[in-house]
Amino acid sequence: MSRPAAAVTWPLLITALVLIPLAVFARQEPEEKIPSEAEADAMCAKVAHFKPGPEATASEQDRKVFADKSADCTGYVYDTGQGTDYDKGRRCCLVHGDCNRELAMIFANGWKVHRDYDAATYFICQAGDEMAPFEQWEMLGHVQRMRTAKTPKDLDFCAYAESGRGTAWCASLDVERHSKVAERRIAAVRKSLDAAAQQSLAQLQKAADAFKKADADLRAADSRGGTIHNTEILGAERERTEIFVSTLERFGLQRGPAASPAALKQADDALNAVYKAAMAREDEVCDTCSDDEKSSRALLRNAQRAWLHYRDAWTAFYRLRWKGTAPPEALDREIVAALTAQRAEELRKLGEEQP
């Protein structure tokens, strides 16, 4: 495919969180009754004079251990691939006082402490600055249901995250978890490579990261300026990471199918056609964006340029990975044809998502 040139326009009206559906963050039980603001206030009034016990009070030793204000207390609570330490999370949060939401989860779920619904309710009521009001009300309602449930379902903020800030937070947790898994999968492929191929893989990863960011900007173009934009960006980046790792596992561990010059030309022509059609669609302009991000057409062009660098990095890696198994030009055709067909299908589906 030739370098993309300026063309006409394309509106990117992508449904919010195409790549990570909001159902991931939706309420676990939609039929649950959501407390009203007045009911939530009444729940908080009941624990206004709550006196925390030893487990809900920071000790002097805790204040010394967790004195560093830059400590990531929530990192102990959420499993992002390194496991959890609820005891450290509780003690750290009690000292810092800015993760009451997580303290509520710890006490409601009985994570390394005695289950204490009054403490959980108290900490939710203290967490007004940490979440949107309706998220707070729903968490309060969940704790109330836990009091009478035979088998209480764990309290989980991300089950009730609906605000832009809340969904972005939960999306970031999901991305972090997925990144840890992706790193392990990439490391497994790296072990099978010689030194030259490993060095080339490092360059490929840099190109993949640049393409990931450019393509995420493209896919989230419709939400620019909105509260959901960061969540869409994170979802798109997570999906792009998965595509890269899956492709690496496929072509890093075994060769792709042979591709004739005619097959490569056919794949290139198909990509050029779908790209031209995409650029020719009506453009969506963002008045508040920087000059190089004003239009969705510009974002598409930026993403495709990043893809070309990504494709070239793949070609260099693939040639080293399978050196000696076929002539270099044959190896080039194999990987370029496969990546080109993959990209054409991605752009085609993106166009179908428009209304």
CSV table of C-alpha atoms in Angstrom, one decimal:
chain,number,residue,atom,x,y,z
A,1,MET,CA,0.0,0.0,0.0
A,2,SER,CA,1.3,3.4,-0.9
A,3,ARG,CA,1.6,6.1,1.7
A,4,PRO,CA,-1.8,7.6,2.5
A,5,ALA,CA,-2.5,10.9,0.9
A,6,ALA,CA,-5.0,13.6,1.9
A,7,ALA,CA,-8.5,12.7,0.8
A,8,VAL,CA,-12.0,13.7,1.6
A,9,THR,CA,-13.9,12.9,4.9
A,10,TRP,CA,-15.2,10.2,7.3
A,11,PRO,CA,-17.3,10.6,10.5
A,12,LEU,CA,-16.4,8.1,13.1
A,13,LEU,CA,-19.6,7.6,15.0
A,14,ILE,CA,-18.5,4.5,16.8
A,15,THR,CA,-20.7,3.1,19.6
A,16,ALA,CA,-19.3,3.8,23.0
A,17,LEU,CA,-16.8,1.1,24.1
A,18,VAL,CA,-17.1,-1.0,20.9
A,19,LEU,CA,-14.0,-2.9,22.1
A,20,ILE,CA,-14.7,-3.2,25.8
A,21,PRO,CA,-18.5,-3.1,26.1
A,22,LEU,CA,-19.9,-1.1,29.0
A,23,ALA,CA,-21.6,-4.2,30.2
A,24,VAL,CA,-18.2,-5.0,31.8
A,25,PHE,CA,-18.9,-2.1,34.2
A,26,ALA,CA,-22.7,-2.4,34.3
A,27,ARG,CA,-24.6,-3.3,37.4
A,28,GLN,CA,-24.4,-7.0,38.2
A,29,GLU,CA,-28.1,-7.1,38.8
A,30,PRO,CA,-30.0,-4.5,36.8
A,31,GLU,CA,-33.3,-5.3,38.6
A,32,GLU,CA,-31.9,-4.2,41.9
A,33,LYS,CA,-33.7,-1.3,43.5
A,34,ILE,CA,-31.5,1.8,43.5
A,35,PRO,CA,-31.8,3.8,46.7
A,36,SER,CA,-33.0,7.4,46.2
A,37,GLU,CA,-30.8,10.3,47.4
A,38,ALA,CA,-33.0,10.6,50.5
A,39,GLU,CA,-32.7,6.9,51.3
A,40,ALA,CA,-29.0,7.0,50.8
A,41,ASP,CA,-28.8,10.0,53.2
A,42,ALA,CA,-30.8,8.0,55.8
A,43,MET,CA,-28.4,5.1,55.5
A,44,CYS,CA,-25.5,7.5,56.1
A,45,ALA,CA,-27.3,9.1,59.0
A,46,LYS,CA,-27.5,5.8,60.8
A,47,VAL,CA,-23.7,5.4,60.8
A,48,ALA,CA,-22.9,9.1,61.4
A,49,HIS,CA,-21.7,8.2,64.9
A,50,PHE,CA,-20.0,5.0,64.0
A,51,LYS,CA,-17.0,4.3,66.1
A,52,PRO,CA,-14.4,2.3,64.1
A,53,GLY,CA,-12.9,-0.7,65.8
A,54,PRO,CA,-9.2,-1.6,65.8
A,55,GLU,CA,-9.4,-3.1,62.3
A,56,ALA,CA,-10.9,0.1,61.0
A,57,THR,CA,-8.4,2.4,62.7
A,58,ALA,CA,-4.9,3.2,61.6
A,59,SER,CA,-2.3,2.3,64.2
A,60,GLU,CA,0.9,4.3,64.9
A,61,GLN,CA,2.9,1.6,63.3
A,62,ASP,CA,0.7,1.9,60.2
A,63,ARG,CA,1.3,5.6,60.1
A,64,LYS,CA,5.0,5.0,60.0
A,65,VAL,CA,4.9,2.2,57.4
A,66,PHE,CA,2.6,4.1,55.1
A,67,ALA,CA,3.8,7.6,55.7
A,68,ASP,CA,4.8,8.1,52.0
A,69,LYS,CA,1.9,10.0,50.5
A,70,SER,CA,2.8,8.8,47.0
A,71,ALA,CA,2.1,5.1,48.0
A,72,ASP,CA,-0.5,3.4,45.8
A,73,CYS,CA,-2.9,2.0,48.4
A,74,THR,CA,-5.4,0.8,45.9
A,75,GLY,CA,-2.7,-1.3,44.2
A,76,TYR,CA,-2.9,-3.7,47.1
A,77,VAL,CA,-6.7,-4.1,46.7
A,78,TYR,CA,-7.1,-4.7,43.0
A,79,ASP,CA,-5.5,-7.7,41.3
A,80,THR,CA,-3.8,-6.3,38.3
A,81,GLY,CA,-1.7,-9.3,37.7
A,82,GLN,CA,0.6,-9.2,40.7
A,83,GLY,CA,-1.9,-10.5,43.3
A,84,THR,CA,-3.5,-8.7,46.2
A,85,ASP,CA,-2.6,-7.8,49.8
A,86,TYR,CA,-5.9,-6.7,51.4
A,87,ASP,CA,-4.2,-6.3,54.8
A,88,LYS,CA,-1.7,-3.8,53.5
A,89,GLY,CA,-4.4,-2.1,51.4
A,90,ARG,CA,-6.6,-1.6,54.4
A,91,ARG,CA,-3.8,-0.2,56.6
A,92,CYS,CA,-2.5,2.0,53.8
A,93,CYS,CA,-6.0,3.4,53.0
A,94,LEU,CA,-6.7,4.0,56.7
A,95,VAL,CA,-3.6,6.1,56.9
A,96,HIS,CA,-4.1,8.0,53.6
A,97,GLY,CA,-7.8,8.5,53.9
A,98,ASP,CA,-8.4,8.8,50.2
A,99,CYS,CA,-9.6,5.3,49.3
A,100,ASN,CA,-12.7,4.9,51.4
A,101,ARG,CA,-14.4,3.2,48.5
A,102,GLU,CA,-11.8,0.4,48.8
A,103,LEU,CA,-12.1,0.2,52.5
A,104,ALA,CA,-15.9,-0.3,52.1
A,105,MET,CA,-15.2,-3.2,49.8
A,106,ILE,CA,-12.7,-4.7,52.2
A,107,PHE,CA,-15.1,-4.6,55.2
A,108,ALA,CA,-18.2,-5.6,53.2
A,109,ASN,CA,-16.5,-8.6,51.7
A,110,GLY,CA,-14.5,-9.6,54.8
A,111,TRP,CA,-11.2,-9.5,53.0
A,112,LYS,CA,-8.7,-10.3,55.7
A,113,VAL,CA,-11.0,-8.7,58.3
A,114,HIS,CA,-14.2,-9.6,60.1
A,115,ARG,CA,-17.1,-8.8,57.8
A,116,ASP,CA,-18.6,-5.5,59.0
A,117,TYR,CA,-21.5,-3.9,57.2
A,118,ASP,CA,-21.7,-0.9,59.4
A,119,ALA,CA,-18.0,-0.2,58.7
A,120,ALA,CA,-18.6,-0.7,55.0
A,121,THR,CA,-21.6,1.7,55.0
A,122,TYR,CA,-19.6,4.2,57.0
A,123,PHE,CA,-16.7,4.2,54.5
A,124,ILE,CA,-19.0,4.4,51.5
A,125,CYS,CA,-20.6,7.5,53.1
A,126,GLN,CA,-17.1,9.0,53.5
A,127,ALA,CA,-16.3,8.3,49.8
A,128,GLY,CA,-18.4,11.1,48.3
A,129,ASP,CA,-15.4,12.6,46.5
A,130,GLU,CA,-14.3,9.3,45.1
A,131,MET,CA,-17.3,8.5,43.0
A,132,ALA,CA,-20.4,9.9,41.4
A,133,PRO,CA,-23.5,10.2,43.7
A,134,PHE,CA,-25.5,7.5,42.0
A,135,GLU,CA,-22.5,5.1,42.2
A,136,GLN,CA,-22.4,5.8,45.9
A,137,TRP,CA,-26.1,5.2,46.3
A,138,GLU,CA,-25.9,1.9,44.5
A,139,MET,CA,-23.0,0.7,46.6
A,140,LEU,CA,-25.0,1.6,49.7
A,141,GLY,CA,-27.9,-0.4,48.4
A,142,HIS,CA,-25.7,-3.4,47.7
A,143,VAL,CA,-24.4,-3.4,51.3
A,144,GLN,CA,-28.0,-3.2,52.6
A,145,ARG,CA,-28.9,-6.3,50.5
A,146,MET,CA,-25.8,-8.1,51.8
A,147,ARG,CA,-27.1,-7.8,55.3
A,148,THR,CA,-30.0,-10.2,54.6
A,149,ALA,CA,-28.6,-12.3,51.7
A,150,LYS,CA,-27.9,-16.0,52.4
A,151,THR,CA,-24.9,-15.9,50.2
A,152,PRO,CA,-23.8,-12.2,49.9
A,153,LYS,CA,-22.4,-11.2,46.5
A,154,ASP,CA,-19.1,-9.3,47.0
A,155,LEU,CA,-19.3,-5.5,46.8
A,156,ASP,CA,-17.4,-4.3,43.7
A,157,PHE,CA,-17.2,-0.7,42.7
A,158,CYS,CA,-16.7,-1.6,39.1
A,159,ALA,CA,-20.0,-3.3,39.0
A,160,TYR,CA,-21.6,0.1,39.6
A,161,ALA,CA,-19.2,2.4,37.8
A,162,GLU,CA,-21.3,4.4,35.3
A,163,SER,CA,-19.7,7.9,35.4
A,164,GLY,CA,-17.0,8.9,32.9
A,165,ARG,CA,-14.4,8.9,35.8
A,166,GLY,CA,-15.7,5.6,37.2
A,167,THR,CA,-15.7,3.7,33.9
A,168,ALA,CA,-12.3,5.1,33.0
A,169,TRP,CA,-10.9,3.9,36.3
A,170,CYS,CA,-12.3,0.4,35.8
A,171,ALA,CA,-11.2,0.3,32.2
A,172,SER,CA,-7.6,1.2,33.4
A,173,LEU,CA,-7.7,-1.7,35.8
A,174,ASP,CA,-8.8,-4.0,33.1
A,175,VAL,CA,-6.1,-2.7,30.8
A,176,GLU,CA,-3.4,-3.2,33.5
A,177,ARG,CA,-4.5,-6.7,34.1
A,178,HIS,CA,-4.5,-7.5,30.4
A,179,SER,CA,-1.1,-5.9,30.0
A,180,LYS,CA,0.5,-8.3,32.6
A,181,VAL,CA,-0.9,-11.3,30.7
A,182,ALA,CA,0.2,-9.8,27.4
A,183,GLU,CA,3.7,-9.4,28.7
A,184,ARG,CA,3.9,-13.0,29.8
A,185,ARG,CA,2.7,-14.2,26.3
A,186,ILE,CA,5.2,-12.0,24.5
A,187,ALA,CA,8.0,-13.3,26.8
A,188,ALA,CA,7.0,-16.9,25.9
A,189,VAL,CA,7.5,-16.0,22.2
A,190,ARG,CA,10.7,-14.2,22.9
A,191,LYS,CA,12.3,-17.3,24.4
A,192,SER,CA,12.0,-19.0,21.0
A,193,LEU,CA,14.0,-16.3,19.2
A,194,ASP,CA,17.7,-15.9,18.6
A,195,ALA,CA,19.5,-12.7,19.6
A,196,ALA,CA,18.9,-10.9,16.3
A,197,ALA,CA,15.2,-11.7,16.2
A,198,GLN,CA,14.8,-10.6,19.9
A,199,GLN,CA,16.3,-7.2,19.1
A,200,SER,CA,14.0,-6.9,16.1
A,201,LEU,CA,11.1,-7.8,18.3
A,202,ALA,CA,11.9,-4.9,20.6
A,203,GLN,CA,11.7,-2.5,17.6
A,204,LEU,CA,8.4,-4.2,16.5
A,205,GLN,CA,6.9,-3.6,20.0
A,206,LYS,CA,7.8,0.1,19.8
A,207,ALA,CA,6.0,0.4,16.4
A,208,ALA,CA,3.1,-1.6,17.8
A,209,ASP,CA,2.8,0.8,20.7
A,210,ALA,CA,2.8,3.8,18.4
A,211,PHE,CA,0.2,2.2,16.1
A,212,LYS,CA,-1.9,1.3,19.2
A,213,LYS,CA,-2.2,4.9,20.3
A,214,ALA,CA,-2.9,6.3,16.9
A,215,ASP,CA,-5.6,3.6,16.1
A,216,ALA,CA,-7.2,4.2,19.6
A,217,ASP,CA,-7.5,7.9,18.8
A,218,LEU,CA,-9.2,7.0,15.6
A,219,ARG,CA,-11.6,4.5,17.1
A,220,ALA,CA,-12.6,6.9,19.9
A,221,ALA,CA,-12.9,10.0,17.7
A,222,ASP,CA,-16.7,10.3,18.2
A,223,SER,CA,-16.4,10.8,21.9
A,224,ARG,CA,-13.8,13.6,21.9
A,225,GLY,CA,-14.6,16.1,24.5
A,226,GLY,CA,-17.0,13.7,26.3
A,227,THR,CA,-16.7,12.0,29.7
A,228,ILE,CA,-16.5,8.6,28.1
A,229,HIS,CA,-13.6,9.4,25.8
A,230,ASN,CA,-10.8,8.1,28.1
A,231,THR,CA,-12.7,4.9,28.6
A,232,GLU,CA,-13.0,4.4,24.8
A,233,ILE,CA,-9.3,5.1,24.4
A,234,LEU,CA,-8.4,2.5,27.0
A,235,GLY,CA,-10.8,-0.1,25.5
A,236,ALA,CA,-9.4,0.5,22.0
A,237,GLU,CA,-5.8,0.2,23.3
A,238,ARG,CA,-6.6,-3.0,25.1
A,239,GLU,CA,-8.1,-4.5,21.9
A,240,ARG,CA,-5.1,-3.4,19.8
A,241,THR,CA,-2.7,-5.0,22.3
A,242,GLU,CA,-4.6,-8.3,22.1
A,243,ILE,CA,-4.5,-8.2,18.3
A,244,PHE,CA,-0.8,-7.6,18.3
A,245,VAL,CA,0.0,-10.4,20.8
A,246,SER,CA,-2.3,-12.9,19.0
A,247,THR,CA,-0.6,-12.0,15.7
A,248,LEU,CA,2.8,-12.4,17.3
A,249,GLU,CA,1.9,-15.8,18.7
A,250,ARG,CA,0.7,-16.8,15.3
A,251,PHE,CA,3.6,-15.6,13.1
A,252,GLY,CA,6.3,-15.7,15.7
A,253,LEU,CA,5.8,-19.4,16.4
A,254,GLN,CA,5.1,-20.6,12.9
A,255,ARG,CA,5.3,-19.3,9.4
A,256,GLY,CA,2.3,-17.8,7.7
A,257,PRO,CA,0.8,-19.2,4.4
A,258,ALA,CA,2.7,-18.6,1.2
A,259,ALA,CA,1.7,-15.6,-0.8
A,260,SER,CA,2.3,-15.1,-4.5
A,261,PRO,CA,3.0,-11.6,-6.0
A,262,ALA,CA,-0.5,-11.7,-7.4
A,263,ALA,CA,-2.0,-12.5,-3.9
A,264,LEU,CA,0.0,-9.6,-2.4
A,265,LYS,CA,-1.2,-7.2,-5.0
A,266,GLN,CA,-4.8,-8.3,-4.5
A,267,ALA,CA,-4.5,-7.7,-0.7
A,268,ASP,CA,-2.9,-4.3,-1.3
A,269,ASP,CA,-5.6,-3.3,-3.8
A,270,ALA,CA,-8.3,-4.3,-1.3
A,271,LEU,CA,-6.8,-2.2,1.5
A,272,ASN,CA,-6.3,0.8,-0.8
A,273,ALA,CA,-10.0,0.5,-1.8
A,274,VAL,CA,-11.4,0.3,1.7
A,275,TYR,CA,-9.0,3.1,2.9
A,276,LYS,CA,-10.1,5.4,0.0
A,277,ALA,CA,-13.7,4.7,0.8
A,278,ALA,CA,-13.1,5.5,4.4
A,279,MET,CA,-11.4,8.8,3.6
A,280,ALA,CA,-14.2,9.7,1.2
A,281,ARG,CA,-16.9,9.6,3.8
A,282,GLU,CA,-18.2,12.7,5.5
A,283,ASP,CA,-15.7,14.1,8.0
A,284,GLU,CA,-16.2,14.7,11.7
A,285,VAL,CA,-14.6,17.9,13.0
A,286,CYS,CA,-13.5,18.5,16.6
A,287,ASP,CA,-13.3,22.3,17.3
A,288,THR,CA,-11.6,21.9,20.6
A,289,CYS,CA,-8.8,19.5,19.4
A,290,SER,CA,-5.3,20.4,18.2
A,291,ASP,CA,-4.7,21.0,14.5
A,292,ASP,CA,-3.5,17.4,13.8
A,293,GLU,CA,-6.6,16.0,15.5
A,294,LYS,CA,-9.3,18.3,14.2
A,295,SER,CA,-10.9,15.9,11.9
A,296,SER,CA,-11.6,12.1,12.0
A,297,ARG,CA,-10.0,12.1,8.5
A,298,ALA,CA,-6.7,13.3,10.0
A,299,LEU,CA,-6.9,10.7,12.7
A,300,LEU,CA,-7.5,8.0,10.0
A,301,ARG,CA,-4.5,9.2,8.1
A,302,ASN,CA,-2.3,9.3,11.2
A,303,ALA,CA,-3.4,5.8,12.2
A,304,GLN,CA,-2.7,4.4,8.7
A,305,ARG,CA,0.8,6.0,8.6
A,306,ALA,CA,1.5,4.4,12.0
A,307,TRP,CA,0.2,1.1,10.6
A,308,LEU,CA,2.7,1.4,7.7
A,309,HIS,CA,5.6,1.7,10.1
A,310,TYR,CA,4.1,-1.2,12.1
A,311,ARG,CA,3.9,-3.3,8.9
A,312,ASP,CA,7.5,-2.5,8.0
A,313,ALA,CA,8.7,-3.4,11.5
A,314,TRP,CA,6.8,-6.7,11.3
A,315,THR,CA,8.5,-7.4,7.9
A,316,ALA,CA,11.9,-6.9,9.4
A,317,PHE,CA,11.2,-9.1,12.3
A,318,TYR,CA,9.5,-11.9,10.3
A,319,ARG,CA,12.5,-12.0,7.9
A,320,LEU,CA,14.9,-12.5,10.8
A,321,ARG,CA,12.6,-14.9,12.6
A,322,TRP,CA,12.3,-17.3,9.6
A,323,LYS,CA,15.6,-16.6,8.0
A,324,GLY,CA,16.8,-19.6,5.9
A,325,THR,CA,13.4,-21.2,5.6
A,326,ALA,CA,12.5,-19.4,2.4
A,327,PRO,CA,13.9,-16.6,0.1
A,328,PRO,CA,13.6,-13.2,1.8
A,329,GLU,CA,11.2,-11.8,-0.8
A,330,ALA,CA,8.9,-14.8,-0.2
A,331,LEU,CA,9.0,-14.2,3.6
A,332,ASP,CA,8.2,-10.5,3.0
A,333,ARG,CA,5.2,-11.4,0.8
A,334,GLU,CA,3.8,-13.8,3.5
A,335,ILE,CA,3.8,-11.4,6.3
A,336,VAL,CA,2.8,-8.3,4.4
A,337,ALA,CA,-0.1,-10.1,2.7
A,338,ALA,CA,-1.4,-11.3,6.0
A,339,LEU,CA,-1.1,-8.0,7.8
A,340,THR,CA,-2.6,-6.1,4.8
A,341,ALA,CA,-5.6,-8.4,4.7
A,342,GLN,CA,-6.0,-8.0,8.5
A,343,ARG,CA,-5.9,-4.2,8.3
A,344,ALA,CA,-8.4,-4.1,5.4
A,345,GLU,CA,-10.9,-6.1,7.4
A,346,GLU,CA,-10.4,-3.9,10.4
A,347,LEU,CA,-11.2,-0.7,8.4
A,348,ARG,CA,-14.1,-2.4,6.7
A,349,LYS,CA,-15.7,-3.3,10.0
A,350,LEU,CA,-15.0,0.2,11.3
A,351,GLY,CA,-17.0,1.6,8.4
A,352,GLU,CA,-19.9,-0.8,9.0
A,353,GLU,CA,-20.2,0.5,12.5
A,354,GLN,CA,-21.3,3.9,11.2
A,355,PRO,CA,-25.0,4.6,11.2
